Short mmCIF file of C-alpha atoms in Angstrom, two decimals:
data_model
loop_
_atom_site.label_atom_id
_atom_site.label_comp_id
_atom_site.label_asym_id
_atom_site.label_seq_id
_atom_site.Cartn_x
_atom_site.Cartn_y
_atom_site.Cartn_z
CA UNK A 1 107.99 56.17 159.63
CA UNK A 2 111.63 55.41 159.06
CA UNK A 3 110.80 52.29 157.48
CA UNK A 4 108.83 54.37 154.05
CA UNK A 5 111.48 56.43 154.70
CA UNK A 6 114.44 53.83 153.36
CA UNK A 7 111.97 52.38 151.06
CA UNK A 8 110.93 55.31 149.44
CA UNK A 9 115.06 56.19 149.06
CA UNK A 10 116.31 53.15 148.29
CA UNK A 11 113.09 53.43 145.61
CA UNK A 12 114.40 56.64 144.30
CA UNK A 13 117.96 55.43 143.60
CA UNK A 14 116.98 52.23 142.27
CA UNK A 15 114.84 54.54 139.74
CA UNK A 16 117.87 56.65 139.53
CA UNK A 17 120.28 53.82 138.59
CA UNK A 18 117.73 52.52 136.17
CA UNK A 19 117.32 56.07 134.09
CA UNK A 20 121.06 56.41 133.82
CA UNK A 21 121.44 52.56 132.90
CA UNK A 22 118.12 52.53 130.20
CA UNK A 23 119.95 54.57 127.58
CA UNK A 24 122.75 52.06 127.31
CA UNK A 25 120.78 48.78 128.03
CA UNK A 26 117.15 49.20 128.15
CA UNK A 27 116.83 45.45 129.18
CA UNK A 28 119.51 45.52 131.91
CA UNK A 29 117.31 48.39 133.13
CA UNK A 30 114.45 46.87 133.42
CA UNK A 31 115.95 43.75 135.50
CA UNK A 32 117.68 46.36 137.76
CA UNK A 33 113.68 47.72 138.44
CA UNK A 34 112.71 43.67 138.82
CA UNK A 35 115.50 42.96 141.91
CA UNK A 36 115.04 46.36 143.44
CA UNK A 37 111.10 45.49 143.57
CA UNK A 38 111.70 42.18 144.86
CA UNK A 39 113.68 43.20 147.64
CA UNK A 40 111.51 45.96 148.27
CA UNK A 41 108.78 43.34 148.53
CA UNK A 42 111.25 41.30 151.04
CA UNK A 43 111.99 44.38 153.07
CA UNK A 44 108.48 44.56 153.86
CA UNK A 45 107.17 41.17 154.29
CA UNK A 46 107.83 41.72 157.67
CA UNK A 47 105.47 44.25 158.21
CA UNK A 48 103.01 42.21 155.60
CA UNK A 49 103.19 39.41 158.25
CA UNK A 50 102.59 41.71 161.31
CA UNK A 51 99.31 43.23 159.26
CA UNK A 52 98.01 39.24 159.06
CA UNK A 53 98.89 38.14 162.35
CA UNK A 54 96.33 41.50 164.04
CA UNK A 55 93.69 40.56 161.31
CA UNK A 56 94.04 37.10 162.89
CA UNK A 57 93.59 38.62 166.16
CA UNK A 58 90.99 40.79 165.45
CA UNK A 59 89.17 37.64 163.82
CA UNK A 60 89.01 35.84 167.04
CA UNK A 61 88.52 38.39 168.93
CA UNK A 62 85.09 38.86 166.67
CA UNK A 63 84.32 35.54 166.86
CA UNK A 64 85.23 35.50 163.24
CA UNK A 65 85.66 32.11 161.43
CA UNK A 66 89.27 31.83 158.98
CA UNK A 67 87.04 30.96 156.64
CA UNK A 68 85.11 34.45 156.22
CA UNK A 69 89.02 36.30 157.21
CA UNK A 70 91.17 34.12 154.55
CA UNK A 71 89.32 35.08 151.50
CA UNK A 72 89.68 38.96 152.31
CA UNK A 73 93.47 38.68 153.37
CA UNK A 74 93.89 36.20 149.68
CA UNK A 75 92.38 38.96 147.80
CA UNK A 76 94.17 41.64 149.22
CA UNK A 77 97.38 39.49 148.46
CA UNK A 78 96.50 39.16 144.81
CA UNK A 79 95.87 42.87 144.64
CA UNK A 80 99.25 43.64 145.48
CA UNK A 81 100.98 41.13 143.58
CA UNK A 82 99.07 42.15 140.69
CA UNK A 83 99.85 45.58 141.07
CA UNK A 84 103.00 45.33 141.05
CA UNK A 85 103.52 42.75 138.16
CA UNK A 86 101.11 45.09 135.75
CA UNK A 87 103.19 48.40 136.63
CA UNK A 88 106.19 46.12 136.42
CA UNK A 89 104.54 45.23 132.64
CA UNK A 90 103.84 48.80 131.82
CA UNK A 91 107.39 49.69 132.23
CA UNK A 92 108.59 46.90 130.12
CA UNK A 93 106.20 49.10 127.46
CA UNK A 94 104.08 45.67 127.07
CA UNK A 95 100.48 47.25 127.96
CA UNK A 96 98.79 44.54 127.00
CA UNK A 97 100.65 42.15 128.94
CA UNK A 98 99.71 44.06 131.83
CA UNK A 99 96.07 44.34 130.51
CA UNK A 100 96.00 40.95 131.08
CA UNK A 101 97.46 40.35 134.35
CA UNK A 102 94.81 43.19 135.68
CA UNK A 103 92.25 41.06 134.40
CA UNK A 104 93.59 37.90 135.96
CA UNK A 105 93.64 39.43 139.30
CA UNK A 106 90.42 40.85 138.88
CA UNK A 107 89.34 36.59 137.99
CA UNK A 108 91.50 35.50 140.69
CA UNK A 109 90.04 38.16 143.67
CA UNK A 110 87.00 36.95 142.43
CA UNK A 111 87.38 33.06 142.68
CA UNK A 112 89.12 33.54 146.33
CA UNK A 113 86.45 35.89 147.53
CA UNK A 114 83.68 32.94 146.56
CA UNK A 115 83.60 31.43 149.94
CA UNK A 116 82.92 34.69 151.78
CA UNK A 117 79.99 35.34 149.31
CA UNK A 118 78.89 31.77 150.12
CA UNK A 119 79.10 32.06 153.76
CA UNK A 120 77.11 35.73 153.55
CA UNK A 121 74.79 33.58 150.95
CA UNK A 122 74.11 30.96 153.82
CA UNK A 123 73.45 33.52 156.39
CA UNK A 124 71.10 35.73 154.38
CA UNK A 125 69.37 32.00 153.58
CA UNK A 126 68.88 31.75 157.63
CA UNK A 127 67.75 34.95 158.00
CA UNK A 128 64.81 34.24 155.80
#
């Protein structure tokens, strides 16, 4: 709990610094969002690596393969990081910059997610 608690604050002044600095330098502004957000990211890659090290567990504790747990973990990875670069988009007022990244997640999730739908495509084959 503590830990949302200093991101969310250290999220608020970042935001904070960013309003007051936007009327002078709009672009200065916008890198101060960038760095906070990266080391936002980097305060919680920890916690990023602790979530993928118990889906690992859980995995072979199922009997899962990494083949069928990789492509769910890469997707969820590419969600985030596109997220975060559209919003990041939108606030640099280019919308259709971040129309496209949402759209190149969306091809990306799809391509890593391929060999789970082959793997469910192989078993559904045995089945009949």
């Amino acid at each position: 709990m503590s830990g949302v608690v200093k991101v969310a604050a250290a999220a608020v002044a970042a935001a904070l610094c960013a309003v007051v600095v936007r009327r002078q330098s709009p672009e200065i502004a916008l890198v101060l969002g960038a760095g906070a957000c990266a080391l936002l990211v980097l305060y919680c890659s920890g916690a990023l690596r602790a979530v993928m090290e118990l889906a690992d567990k859980l995995a072979q504790a199922g009997g899962l393969s990494p083949q069928v747990v990789e492509p769910v973990i890469k997707t969820a990875g590419i969600a985030i990081v596109t997220r975060l670069a559209a919003d990041f988009c939108k606030d640099a007022k280019e919308g259709g910059l971040a129309s496209a990244v949402e759209l190149a997640g969306t091809a990306l999730s799809l391509a890593a997610v391929l060999p789970l739908m082959g793997a469910v495509l192989d078993v559904l084959s045995g089945l009949l």
